[in-house]
mmCIF file of C-alpha atoms in Angstrom:
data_model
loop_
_atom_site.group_PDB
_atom_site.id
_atom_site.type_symbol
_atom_site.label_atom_id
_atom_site.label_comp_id
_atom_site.label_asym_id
_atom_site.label_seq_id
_atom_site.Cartn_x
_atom_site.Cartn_y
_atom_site.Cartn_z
ATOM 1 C CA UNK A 1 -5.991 0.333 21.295
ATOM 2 C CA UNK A 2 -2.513 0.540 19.300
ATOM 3 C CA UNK A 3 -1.321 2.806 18.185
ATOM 4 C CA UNK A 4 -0.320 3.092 14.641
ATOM 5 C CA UNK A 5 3.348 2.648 15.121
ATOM 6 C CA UNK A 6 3.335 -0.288 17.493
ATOM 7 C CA UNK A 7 1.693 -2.289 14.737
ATOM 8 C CA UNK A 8 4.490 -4.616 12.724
ATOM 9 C CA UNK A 9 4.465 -7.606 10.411
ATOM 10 C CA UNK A 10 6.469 -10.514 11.821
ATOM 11 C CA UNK A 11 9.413 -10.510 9.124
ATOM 12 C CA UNK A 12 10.049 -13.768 9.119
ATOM 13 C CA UNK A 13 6.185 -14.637 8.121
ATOM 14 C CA UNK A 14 6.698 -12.349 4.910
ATOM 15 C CA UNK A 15 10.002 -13.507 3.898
ATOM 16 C CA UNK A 16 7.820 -17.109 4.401
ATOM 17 C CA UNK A 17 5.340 -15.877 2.083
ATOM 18 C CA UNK A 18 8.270 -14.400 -0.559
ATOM 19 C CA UNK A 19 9.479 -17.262 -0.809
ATOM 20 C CA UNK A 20 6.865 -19.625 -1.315
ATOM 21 C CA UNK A 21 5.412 -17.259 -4.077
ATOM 22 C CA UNK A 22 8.131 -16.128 -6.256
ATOM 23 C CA UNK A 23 10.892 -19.059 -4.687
ATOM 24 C CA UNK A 24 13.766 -16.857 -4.237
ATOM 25 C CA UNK A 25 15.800 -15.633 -1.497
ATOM 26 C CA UNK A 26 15.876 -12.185 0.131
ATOM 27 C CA UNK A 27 17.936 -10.082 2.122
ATOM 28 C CA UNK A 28 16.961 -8.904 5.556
ATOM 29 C CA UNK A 29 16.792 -5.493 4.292
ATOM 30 C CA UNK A 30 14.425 -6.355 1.597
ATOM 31 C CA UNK A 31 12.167 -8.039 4.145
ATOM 32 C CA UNK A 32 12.428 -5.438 6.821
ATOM 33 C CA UNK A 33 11.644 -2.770 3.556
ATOM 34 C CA UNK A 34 8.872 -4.720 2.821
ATOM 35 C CA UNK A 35 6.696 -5.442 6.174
ATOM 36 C CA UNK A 36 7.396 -1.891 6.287
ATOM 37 C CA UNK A 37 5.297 -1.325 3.030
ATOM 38 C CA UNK A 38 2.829 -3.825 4.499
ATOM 39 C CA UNK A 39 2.240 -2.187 7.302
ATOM 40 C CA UNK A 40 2.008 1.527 6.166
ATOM 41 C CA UNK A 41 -0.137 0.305 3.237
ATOM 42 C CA UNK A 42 -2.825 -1.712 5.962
ATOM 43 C CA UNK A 43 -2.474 1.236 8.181
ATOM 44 C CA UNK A 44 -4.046 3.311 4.684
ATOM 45 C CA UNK A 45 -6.511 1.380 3.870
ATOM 46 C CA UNK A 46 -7.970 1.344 7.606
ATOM 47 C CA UNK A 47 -8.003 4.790 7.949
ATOM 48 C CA UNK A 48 -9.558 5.138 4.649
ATOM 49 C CA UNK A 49 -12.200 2.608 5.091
ATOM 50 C CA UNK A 50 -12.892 4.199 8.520
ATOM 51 C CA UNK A 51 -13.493 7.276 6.289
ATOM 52 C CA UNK A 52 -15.676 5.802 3.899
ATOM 53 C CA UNK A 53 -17.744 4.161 7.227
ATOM 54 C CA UNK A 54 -18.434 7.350 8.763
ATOM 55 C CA UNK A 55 -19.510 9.072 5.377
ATOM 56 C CA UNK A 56 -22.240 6.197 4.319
ATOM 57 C CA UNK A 57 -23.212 5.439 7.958
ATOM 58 C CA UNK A 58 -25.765 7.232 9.438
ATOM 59 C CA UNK A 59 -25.858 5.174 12.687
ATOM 60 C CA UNK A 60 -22.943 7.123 14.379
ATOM 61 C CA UNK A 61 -22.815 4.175 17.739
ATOM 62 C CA UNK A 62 -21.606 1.564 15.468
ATOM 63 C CA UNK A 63 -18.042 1.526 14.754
ATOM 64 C CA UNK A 64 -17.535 -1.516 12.356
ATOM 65 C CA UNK A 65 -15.705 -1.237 9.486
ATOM 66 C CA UNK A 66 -16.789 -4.001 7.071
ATOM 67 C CA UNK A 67 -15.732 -5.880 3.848
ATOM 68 C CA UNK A 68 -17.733 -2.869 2.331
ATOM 69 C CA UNK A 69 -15.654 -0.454 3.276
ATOM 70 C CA UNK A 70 -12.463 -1.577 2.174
ATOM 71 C CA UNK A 71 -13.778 -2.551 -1.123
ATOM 72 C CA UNK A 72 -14.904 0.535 -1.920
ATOM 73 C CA UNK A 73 -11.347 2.165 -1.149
ATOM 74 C CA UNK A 74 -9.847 -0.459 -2.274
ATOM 75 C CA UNK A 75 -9.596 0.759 -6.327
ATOM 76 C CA UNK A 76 -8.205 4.524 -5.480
ATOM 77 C CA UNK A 77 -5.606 2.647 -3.008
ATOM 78 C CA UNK A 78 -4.024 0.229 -5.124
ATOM 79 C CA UNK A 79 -3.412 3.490 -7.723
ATOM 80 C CA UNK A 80 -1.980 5.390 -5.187
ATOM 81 C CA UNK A 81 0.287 2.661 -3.820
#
């Protein structure tokens, strides 16, 4: 399993996505800053899902986090982001 820091976004897929959302052009630094943000904030919201699984499951062999999960971390996330 990986580790938490060998996990990346491919920069050139967000700047991609920047710029066919908001059409303008970046810097590398802005695009490096944000997979960086993209990553630490996906990296959050696994561990807190993984949380929230192991508080409402009772069945402690399975290890799936589900849709379930990460909506119900999903509100107190986006606040603290």
């Amino acid at each position: 399993m990986e580790s938490a820091e060998d996990i990346a976004f491919n920069p050139d897929i967000i700047q991609r996505v920047f710029k066919s959302a908001w059409k303008i052009e970046t810097s590398k630094d802005s695009i490096l800053l944000a997979s960086e943000f993209i990553r630490l904030f996906t990296i959050e919201a696994v561990q807190r899902a993984s949380e929230e699984h192991r508080i409402l499951t009772t069945d402690r062999n399975n290890n799936v986090i589900d849709s379930e999960h990460l909506e119900r971390v999903l509100p107190q996330l986006l606040l603290d982001f």
